[in-house]
Tab-separated table of C-alpha atoms and ligand atoms in Angstrom:
chain	number	residue	atom	x	y	z
A	1	MET	CA	0.003	0.022	-0.006
A	2	ALA	CA	1.893	3.168	-1.181
A	3	GLY	CA	2.578	5.648	1.513
A	4	ALA	CA	0.963	3.584	4.375
A	5	THR	CA	2.750	2.783	7.395
A	6	GLN	CA	2.371	-0.419	9.440
A	7	THR	CA	0.122	1.630	11.876
A	8	ASP	CA	-2.230	2.441	8.948
A	9	ARG	CA	-1.922	-1.151	7.888
A	10	ASP	CA	-3.185	-2.227	11.413
A	11	CYS	CA	-6.192	-0.044	11.119
A	12	TYR	CA	-8.088	-1.809	8.438
A	13	CYS	CA	-9.509	-5.124	9.158
A	14	ARG	CA	-8.862	-6.472	5.927
A	15	ILE	CA	-6.888	-5.669	2.616
A	16	PHE	CA	-8.761	-6.452	-0.715
A	17	ARG	CA	-7.164	-8.290	-3.296
A	18	GLU	CA	-5.528	-6.079	-5.974
A	19	HIS	CA	-7.819	-5.216	-8.747
A	20	ARG	CA	-6.381	-5.556	-12.049
A	21	GLY	CA	-7.812	-3.761	-15.015
A	22	CYS	CA	-10.086	-5.449	-17.130
A	23	THR	CA	-10.846	-8.956	-15.745
A	24	GLN	CA	-13.020	-11.732	-16.949
A	25	THR	CA	-15.655	-10.558	-14.601
A	26	GLY	CA	-16.295	-7.908	-16.743
A	27	ALA	CA	-14.842	-4.997	-14.545
A	28	PRO	CA	-13.426	-2.209	-16.814
A	29	ASN	CA	-10.423	-0.778	-16.199
A	30	ALA	CA	-9.393	1.910	-13.905
A	31	THR	CA	-8.947	4.812	-16.506
A	32	THR	CA	-11.551	7.530	-16.905
A	33	SER	CA	-12.536	6.010	-20.390
A	34	GLY	CA	-13.306	2.858	-18.929
A	35	SER	CA	-11.564	0.919	-21.573
A	36	CYS	CA	-9.390	-2.206	-21.155
A	37	GLN	CA	-5.822	-0.969	-21.627
A	38	GLY	CA	-3.969	-3.156	-19.206
A	39	PRO	CA	-3.584	-3.871	-15.613
A	40	ILE	CA	-3.848	-1.213	-12.962
A	41	LEU	CA	-3.403	-1.695	-9.289
A	42	THR	CA	-6.034	-0.534	-6.850
A	43	GLU	CA	-6.402	-1.565	-3.322
A	44	MET	CA	-9.517	-1.766	-1.303
A	45	LEU	CA	-9.780	-1.301	2.281
A	46	ILE	CA	-12.479	-1.896	4.906
A	47	LEU	CA	-11.850	1.071	7.175
A	48	SER	CA	-12.382	-0.091	10.605
A	49	CYS	CA	-10.075	2.076	12.642
A	50	SER	CA	-12.234	4.722	14.637
A	51	SER	CA	-9.649	7.570	14.579
A	52	LYS	CA	-9.445	7.248	10.727
A	53	LEU	CA	-13.198	6.965	10.486
A	54	GLN	CA	-13.519	10.386	12.376
A	55	LEU	CA	-10.834	11.756	9.796
A	56	LEU	CA	-12.840	10.404	6.910
A	57	GLU	CA	-15.949	12.123	8.185
A	58	ALA	CA	-14.364	15.386	8.776
A	59	THR	CA	-13.047	15.137	5.242
A	60	LEU	CA	-16.233	13.994	3.683
A	61	ARG	CA	-18.189	17.015	5.388
A	62	ARG	CA	-15.913	19.548	3.694
A	63	LEU	CA	-16.768	17.918	0.339
A	64	LEU	CA	-20.555	18.263	0.998
A	65	PRO	CA	-23.065	18.062	-0.853
A	66	GLU	CA	-21.545	15.712	-3.425
A	67	THR	CA	-20.685	13.280	-0.205
A	68	LEU	CA	-24.183	13.460	1.339
A	69	GLN	CA	-25.005	9.549	1.566
A	70	VAL	CA	-21.526	8.294	2.238
A	71	HIS	CA	-20.796	11.011	4.787
A	72	SER	CA	-24.091	10.025	6.730
A	73	VAL	CA	-22.917	6.402	6.681
A	74	VAL	CA	-19.756	7.211	7.930
A	75	MET	CA	-21.555	9.407	10.750
A	76	ASN	CA	-23.641	6.729	11.643
A	77	ILE	CA	-20.851	4.295	12.340
A	78	ASN	CA	-18.861	6.739	14.076
A	79	ARG	CA	-21.764	7.180	16.555
A	80	GLY	CA	-22.238	3.407	16.972
A	81	ASN	CA	-25.445	3.012	15.002
A	82	PRO	CA	-25.879	-0.529	14.257
A	83	ALA	CA	-27.169	-0.378	10.877
A	84	GLY	CA	-24.756	-2.954	9.239
A	85	HIS	CA	-22.917	-0.867	6.684
A	86	GLU	CA	-19.228	-0.717	6.258
A	87	VAL	CA	-16.915	1.796	4.436
A	88	LEU	CA	-14.397	0.881	1.523
A	89	VAL	CA	-11.732	3.253	0.371
A	90	ASP	CA	-9.405	3.183	-2.230
A	91	THR	CA	-5.667	3.847	-0.879
A	92	TRP	CA	-6.328	5.751	2.270
A	93	PRO	CA	-5.507	8.476	3.266
A	94	GLU	CA	-5.497	10.130	-0.305
A	95	PHE	CA	-8.672	8.377	-1.034
A	96	LYS	CA	-9.906	8.449	-4.664
A	97	ALA	CA	-13.042	6.613	-4.283
A	98	ILE	CA	-15.414	5.310	-1.622
A	99	LEU	CA	-17.938	2.825	-1.376
A	100	THR	CA	-20.494	2.315	1.558
A	101	ARG	CA	-22.115	-1.251	1.606
A	102	PRO	CA	-24.139	-3.474	3.795
A	103	ARG	CA	-21.931	-5.914	5.824
A	104	ARG	CA	-22.043	-9.307	4.572
A	105	GLU	CA	-24.058	-10.881	7.291
A	106	VAL	CA	-26.732	-8.352	6.647
A	107	ALA	CA	-26.725	-8.517	3.061
A	108	SER	CA	-27.590	-12.384	3.259
A	109	ASP	CA	-30.820	-12.334	1.083
A	110	ASP	CA	-29.744	-12.236	-2.667
A	111	ALA	CA	-33.296	-10.686	-3.618
A	112	ASP	CA	-33.447	-8.130	-1.012
A	113	PHE	CA	-32.550	-4.870	-2.935
A	114	TYR	CA	-34.038	-2.746	-0.030
A	115	THR	CA	-31.434	-3.828	2.074
A	116	ASN	CA	-28.508	-4.411	-0.250
A	117	THR	CA	-27.731	-0.647	-1.023
A	118	TYR	CA	-24.481	1.026	-1.650
A	119	ALA	CA	-23.524	4.582	-1.740
A	120	ALA	CA	-20.590	5.951	-3.989
A	121	PHE	CA	-18.540	8.812	-3.839
A	122	TYR	CA	-15.265	9.404	-5.840
A	123	ARG	CA	-12.562	11.897	-6.951
A	124	ASP	CA	-11.213	9.595	-9.850
A	125	LEU	CA	-13.711	7.884	-11.788
A	126	GLY	CA	-11.504	5.106	-12.538
A	127	ALA	CA	-11.006	4.313	-8.858
A	128	ASN	CA	-14.677	4.514	-8.589
A	129	ARG	CA	-15.108	1.899	-11.669
A	130	ALA	CA	-12.375	-0.571	-10.042
A	131	LEU	CA	-14.135	-0.301	-6.487
A	132	LEU	CA	-17.605	-0.797	-8.044
A	133	GLY	CA	-16.327	-3.867	-10.301
A	134	SER	CA	-14.638	-5.597	-7.155
A	135	ALA	CA	-16.257	-4.803	-3.839
A	136	VAL	CA	-20.201	-5.090	-5.249
A	137	ASN	CA	-21.750	-8.579	-5.032
A	138	TRP	CA	-23.002	-8.743	-8.375
A	139	GLY	CA	-24.977	-11.621	-8.127
A	140	GLN	CA	-27.276	-10.027	-5.864
A	141	ALA	CA	-29.976	-7.512	-6.198
A	142	PHE	CA	-28.989	-4.370	-5.007
A	143	CYS	CA	-29.125	-0.384	-5.229
A	144	ILE	CA	-26.498	2.014	-5.685
A	145	LEU	CA	-27.082	5.532	-4.870
A	146	GLY	CA	-24.881	8.664	-5.891
A	147	LEU	CA	-24.748	12.242	-6.499
A	148	GLN	CA	-22.150	12.303	-9.154
A	149	ASN	CA	-23.256	11.438	-12.591
A	150	GLY	CA	-20.155	9.279	-13.216
A	151	VAL	CA	-21.747	6.775	-10.361
A	152	TYR	CA	-24.228	6.012	-12.799
A	153	GLU	CA	-22.027	5.571	-16.118
A	154	ALA	CA	-19.751	3.508	-14.365
A	155	THR	CA	-22.194	1.119	-12.968
A	156	ARG	CA	-24.189	1.016	-16.080
A	157	ASP	CA	-20.859	-0.205	-18.086
A	158	ILE	CA	-20.156	-2.913	-15.602
A	159	ALA	CA	-23.617	-4.108	-15.409
A	160	LYS	CA	-23.471	-4.121	-19.366
A	161	ALA	CA	-20.339	-6.348	-19.433
A	162	LYS	CA	-21.894	-8.557	-16.737
A	163	ALA	CA	-25.404	-8.904	-18.458
A	164	VAL	CA	-26.714	-7.580	-15.416
A	165	GLN	CA	-30.227	-5.985	-15.652
A	166	LEU	CA	-30.405	-2.568	-14.396
A	167	GLU	CA	-33.141	0.047	-13.800
A	168	ALA	CA	-32.020	3.695	-13.115
A	169	SER	CA	-34.138	6.739	-11.572
A	170	ARG	CA	-33.107	10.309	-10.877
A	171	PHE	CA	-34.241	12.593	-8.031
A	172	PHE	CA	-33.809	16.194	-6.937
A	173	THR	CA	-31.927	16.578	-3.936
A	174	TYR	CA	-33.193	19.450	-1.417
A	175	LEU	CA	-30.594	20.300	1.224
A	176	HIS	CA	-31.480	22.754	3.810
A	177	PRO	CA	-28.342	25.152	4.627
A	178	ASP	CA	-29.416	25.978	8.225
A	179	PRO	CA	-32.496	24.205	9.367
A	180	SER	CA	-32.277	26.168	12.889
A	181	THR	CA	-33.388	29.131	10.859
A	182	MET	CA	-36.588	27.136	9.926
A	183	PRO	CA	-39.877	29.163	11.355
A	184	GLU	CA	-41.803	27.164	13.959
A	185	ILE	CA	-45.060	25.678	12.573
A	186	ARG	CA	-47.806	25.339	14.800
A	187	LEU	CA	-49.095	21.762	15.498
A	188	ASP	CA	-52.996	21.062	14.627
A	189	PRO	CA	-54.346	19.968	18.387
A	190	SER	CA	-56.005	17.243	16.988
A	191	VAL	CA	-52.807	15.072	16.372
A	192	ARG	CA	-49.822	14.484	18.781
A	193	LEU	CA	-46.080	14.431	17.470
A	194	SER	CA	-44.327	11.266	18.413
A	195	SER	CA	-41.886	8.810	16.747
A	196	LEU	CA	-42.871	5.458	14.868
A	197	ASP	CA	-42.907	2.084	16.351
A	198	VAL	CA	-41.975	-1.263	14.739
A	199	SER	CA	-45.718	-2.059	15.313
A	200	HIS	CA	-46.136	0.584	12.481
A	201	ALA	CA	-44.172	-1.398	9.852
A	202	ASP	CA	-47.327	-2.880	8.101
A	203	LEU	CA	-48.928	0.561	7.724
A	204	LEU	CA	-45.619	1.888	6.275
A	205	ASN	CA	-45.466	-1.249	3.936
A	206	GLU	CA	-49.000	-1.057	2.855
A	207	THR	CA	-48.911	2.376	1.986
A	208	TRP	CA	-45.282	2.805	0.509
A	209	ALA	CA	-45.543	2.797	-3.110
A	210	PHE	CA	-42.097	0.750	-3.472
A	211	GLY	CA	-43.334	-1.912	-0.584
A	212	GLY	CA	-45.987	-4.190	-0.248
A	213	ASN	CA	-43.625	-7.399	0.257
A	214	ASP	CA	-41.897	-9.201	2.979
A	215	ASN	CA	-38.527	-7.812	2.161
A	216	SER	CA	-39.907	-4.070	2.368
A	217	ARG	CA	-41.797	-4.659	5.685
A	218	MET	CA	-38.530	-6.178	7.116
A	219	TYR	CA	-36.664	-3.178	5.765
A	220	LEU	CA	-39.152	-0.606	7.098
A	221	ALA	CA	-39.254	-2.213	10.527
A	222	ASN	CA	-35.393	-2.226	10.592
A	223	LEU	CA	-35.380	1.510	9.866
A	224	ILE	CA	-37.763	2.283	12.387
A	225	ARG	CA	-35.930	0.183	15.133
A	226	HIS	CA	-32.448	1.968	14.297
A	227	PHE	CA	-33.005	5.606	12.881
A	228	PRO	CA	-34.773	8.599	13.944
A	229	SER	CA	-38.270	9.093	12.661
A	230	VAL	CA	-41.385	11.416	13.434
A	231	CYS	CA	-44.985	10.852	13.142
A	232	LEU	CA	-48.340	12.651	13.874
A	233	LEU	CA	-50.706	10.269	15.974
A	234	ASP	CA	-54.510	10.709	15.760
A	235	ALA	CA	-56.551	10.693	19.110
A	236	ALA	CA	-56.691	6.726	19.023
A	237	GLY	CA	-52.814	6.868	18.708
A	238	ARG	CA	-52.528	5.866	15.000
A	239	PRO	CA	-50.077	7.375	12.902
A	240	VAL	CA	-51.688	9.688	9.939
A	241	SER	CA	-48.451	11.243	8.849
A	242	TRP	CA	-44.884	10.147	8.996
A	243	ILE	CA	-41.066	10.631	8.027
A	244	ILE	CA	-38.320	8.441	8.603
A	245	THR	CA	-34.699	8.537	8.211
A	246	ASP	CA	-32.219	5.696	6.572
A	247	PRO	CA	-28.808	4.719	6.561
A	248	PHE	CA	-27.779	7.240	4.278
A	249	GLY	CA	-29.474	10.067	6.258
A	250	ILE	CA	-31.996	10.649	4.101
A	251	MET	CA	-35.306	12.085	5.159
A	252	THR	CA	-37.613	9.642	3.396
A	253	HIS	CA	-40.938	7.702	3.287
A	254	GLY	CA	-42.771	10.965	3.704
A	255	TYR	CA	-46.713	9.781	3.859
A	256	THR	CA	-49.814	11.194	5.013
A	257	LEU	CA	-52.991	8.994	4.810
A	258	LEU	CA	-55.404	10.117	2.140
A	259	GLN	CA	-58.009	11.492	4.356
A	260	HIS	CA	-55.822	13.664	6.172
A	261	ARG	CA	-53.939	15.347	3.297
A	262	GLY	CA	-53.753	19.039	2.843
A	263	CYS	CA	-53.623	19.689	6.699
A	264	GLY	CA	-50.056	20.928	6.598
A	265	TYR	CA	-49.109	17.586	8.581
A	266	ILE	CA	-45.908	16.795	6.282
A	267	GLN	CA	-44.936	20.359	6.549
A	268	VAL	CA	-44.904	20.066	10.115
A	269	LEU	CA	-42.845	16.732	10.196
A	270	LEU	CA	-40.376	17.933	7.769
A	271	ASN	CA	-39.678	20.953	9.712
A	272	VAL	CA	-39.061	18.822	12.978
A	273	MET	CA	-37.183	16.147	11.483
A	274	ALA	CA	-35.101	18.734	9.796
A	275	LYS	CA	-34.110	20.578	12.880
A	276	GLN	CA	-33.399	17.250	14.709
A	277	MET	CA	-31.088	15.962	12.116
A	278	HIS	CA	-29.300	19.448	12.224
A	279	THR	CA	-29.099	19.188	16.006
A	280	TRP	CA	-27.323	15.703	15.975
A	281	GLY	CA	-24.785	17.127	13.486
A	282	TYR	CA	-26.359	15.473	10.282
A	283	PRO	CA	-27.018	17.360	7.016
A	284	SER	CA	-30.849	17.724	6.473
A	285	TYR	CA	-31.753	16.628	3.058
A	286	CYS	CA	-33.985	14.533	0.875
A	287	HIS	CA	-34.786	13.334	-2.570
A	288	VAL	CA	-37.760	14.220	-4.439
A	289	ALA	CA	-39.065	12.571	-7.670
A	290	VAL	CA	-38.895	14.938	-10.651
A	291	ASP	CA	-42.570	14.882	-10.894
A	292	ASN	CA	-43.618	15.379	-7.625
A	293	TYR	CA	-44.419	19.122	-7.806
A	294	PRO	CA	-46.283	19.582	-4.525
A	295	VAL	CA	-43.605	18.349	-2.623
A	296	GLN	CA	-40.759	20.210	-4.556
A	297	ARG	CA	-42.961	23.481	-3.532
A	298	LEU	CA	-43.199	22.500	-0.008
A	299	GLN	CA	-39.249	22.037	0.104
A	300	GLU	CA	-38.503	25.542	-1.475
A	301	ARG	CA	-41.035	27.112	0.964
A	302	GLN	CA	-39.140	25.638	3.720
A	303	GLY	CA	-35.881	27.042	2.460
A	304	PHE	CA	-34.476	23.748	1.196
A	305	GLN	CA	-32.263	24.299	-1.910
A	306	CYS	CA	-32.511	22.095	-4.891
A	307	GLN	CA	-28.930	20.566	-5.781
A	308	PRO	CA	-27.505	20.865	-9.218
A	309	ASN	CA	-26.658	17.163	-9.461
A	310	TRP	CA	-29.312	14.507	-10.114
A	311	CYS	CA	-29.220	12.003	-7.323
A	312	HIS	CA	-29.325	8.573	-9.085
A	313	PHE	CA	-30.985	5.326	-7.519
A	314	ILE	CA	-29.676	2.668	-9.591
A	315	LEU	CA	-31.353	-0.924	-9.108
A	316	HIS	CA	-29.513	-4.062	-10.323
A	317	ASN	CA	-30.956	-7.648	-10.896
A	318	ALA	CA	-34.539	-6.477	-9.716
A	319	ALA	CA	-35.620	-9.543	-11.278
A	320	LEU	CA	-34.271	-11.823	-8.368
A	321	HIS	CA	-37.070	-9.871	-6.224
A	322	ARG	CA	-39.292	-13.051	-6.039
A	323	THR	CA	-42.050	-11.775	-3.931
A	324	PRO	CA	-44.908	-10.125	-6.020
A	325	THR	CA	-45.628	-6.517	-4.764
A	326	LEU	CA	-49.183	-6.103	-3.478
A	327	THR	CA	-49.207	-2.244	-4.664
A	328	PRO	CA	-49.311	-1.033	-8.187
A	329	SER	CA	-46.073	0.023	-9.437
A	330	PRO	CA	-44.701	3.513	-9.134
A	331	ALA	CA	-44.531	6.375	-11.630
A	332	THR	CA	-41.812	8.226	-10.099
A	333	GLY	CA	-38.570	9.185	-11.314
A	334	THR	CA	-37.465	9.015	-14.844
A	335	ALA	CA	-34.944	6.791	-16.343
A	336	PRO	CA	-31.668	8.513	-17.562
A	337	ALA	CA	-31.020	8.207	-21.426
B	401	COA	C1	-46.909	14.455	-0.251
B	401	COA	C2	-47.574	14.341	0.746
B	401	COA	C3	-46.771	13.343	1.864
B	401	COA	C4	-48.113	15.470	1.380
B	401	COA	O1	-48.633	15.453	2.652
B	401	COA	P1	-49.551	16.626	3.258
B	401	COA	O2	-49.586	16.206	4.764
B	401	COA	O3	-51.100	16.547	2.572
B	401	COA	O4	-48.691	17.645	3.081
B	401	COA	P2	-49.314	19.139	3.455
B	401	COA	O5	-50.697	19.289	3.656
B	401	COA	O6	-48.137	19.718	4.192
B	401	COA	O7	-49.144	19.854	1.870
B	401	COA	C5	-47.919	19.714	1.016
B	401	COA	C6	-48.548	20.053	-0.231
B	401	COA	O8	-49.111	18.486	-0.902
B	401	COA	C7	-50.169	19.248	-1.293
B	401	COA	N1	-51.350	18.228	-1.332
B	401	COA	C8	-51.953	17.892	-0.305
B	401	COA	N2	-53.133	17.080	-0.193
B	401	COA	C9	-52.701	16.759	-1.487
B	401	COA	C10	-53.613	15.638	-2.093
B	401	COA	N3	-54.523	14.992	-1.933
B	401	COA	N4	-53.063	15.154	-3.474
B	401	COA	C11	-51.952	15.879	-3.892
B	401	COA	N5	-51.372	16.929	-3.240
B	401	COA	C12	-51.495	17.199	-2.265
B	401	COA	C13	-50.681	20.509	-0.871
B	401	COA	O9	-51.499	21.334	-1.684
B	401	COA	C14	-49.255	21.009	-0.691
B	401	COA	O10	-48.848	21.741	-1.689
B	401	COA	P3	-49.082	22.996	-1.808
B	401	COA	O11	-49.157	24.085	-0.605
B	401	COA	O12	-48.144	23.691	-2.729
B	401	COA	O13	-50.552	23.559	-2.531
B	401	COA	C15	-48.913	13.156	0.464
B	401	COA	O14	-49.616	13.694	-0.604
B	401	COA	C16	-48.526	11.946	0.337
B	401	COA	O15	-48.306	10.908	1.153
B	401	COA	N6	-48.074	11.391	-0.943
B	401	COA	C17	-47.819	10.433	-1.455
B	401	COA	C18	-46.379	9.804	-0.864
B	401	COA	C19	-45.604	11.155	-1.381
B	401	COA	O16	-45.551	11.462	-2.477
B	401	COA	N7	-44.446	11.338	-0.447
B	401	COA	C20	-43.340	12.203	-0.992
B	401	COA	C21	-42.018	11.471	-1.144
B	401	COA	S1	-40.763	12.800	-1.332
């Protein structure tokens, strides 16, 4: 490992094999062109040392907003959140690419693309390609998120070489520069502010456009168990509106039951959740489908800023997902050309 001391080496729990350019597995060469022009060496390391992870968090914070997702995963690990992700870097400390991925024991179901989620950030596109080619389990159904366009192109090229089916959607990213400045919103007295409980997982699963199956139910239950959420309960203690956060620190799964829409509930919850995330030191951000104009207007009214880059959600091997969904397929997002 070029430039690394013995102490550095001791900080990594495992050193990956060298990745050599274009292999028979179909990973493109680690050059920006992605063509196969001979072997190059790339070391991929699982970062497990707490001081290095703290340093990485500080570096990623300086590179916000492009690092949003990987930064929040590292924050979660540094705060002991047992969400089951690990961080792979390419030649620390001068990292060129980072990939966060679910730990092996967590990603045990090959068909579960809800849990098998990765986030990518790179400074060098070639290093990103090498990392994606070597450190991802391409035999599984999985999803990669990234705010840089190269993340999509790299995974598309590798998927093509491996004959892996791919579905990509892109979303706007809304980030609040300073949620502490958001004005307080008065709460309707007919509802009570609370957080979600695992017993609410079925309700979330039934109402989520991408859910309605066993994997999604388990995934939602895990989110509720491990990550902050907010909801409004009616007089009988049933949730009528909610927002939850995920391993990438995204404020997501915003939903209001049909009969309670238009009362400003999601506005209140977005306000509360954004402030909480900010208080805990996390960036306050979410992704919105390109055709979800009411939510885009809502974000802008609350002072969120739309980021220039698309966020890509890239789903691989979705056909491995065996359980039929109970809900109609969603029409959110648009596929990149
Ligand atoms: C989007 C959603 C969460 C809004 O919840 P809500 O509690 O009604 O939100 P609010 O009352 O704060 O209103 C927010 C905006 O939604 C609009 N809205 C309210 N009821 C609506 C309805 N029945 N259909 C469509 N839009 C509606 C409001 O008009 C408002 O936009 P505007 O102020 O620019 O007119 C809700 O419509 C929903 O659950 N939709 C399906 C899931 C979804 O799209 N989630 C967002 C993922 S980013």
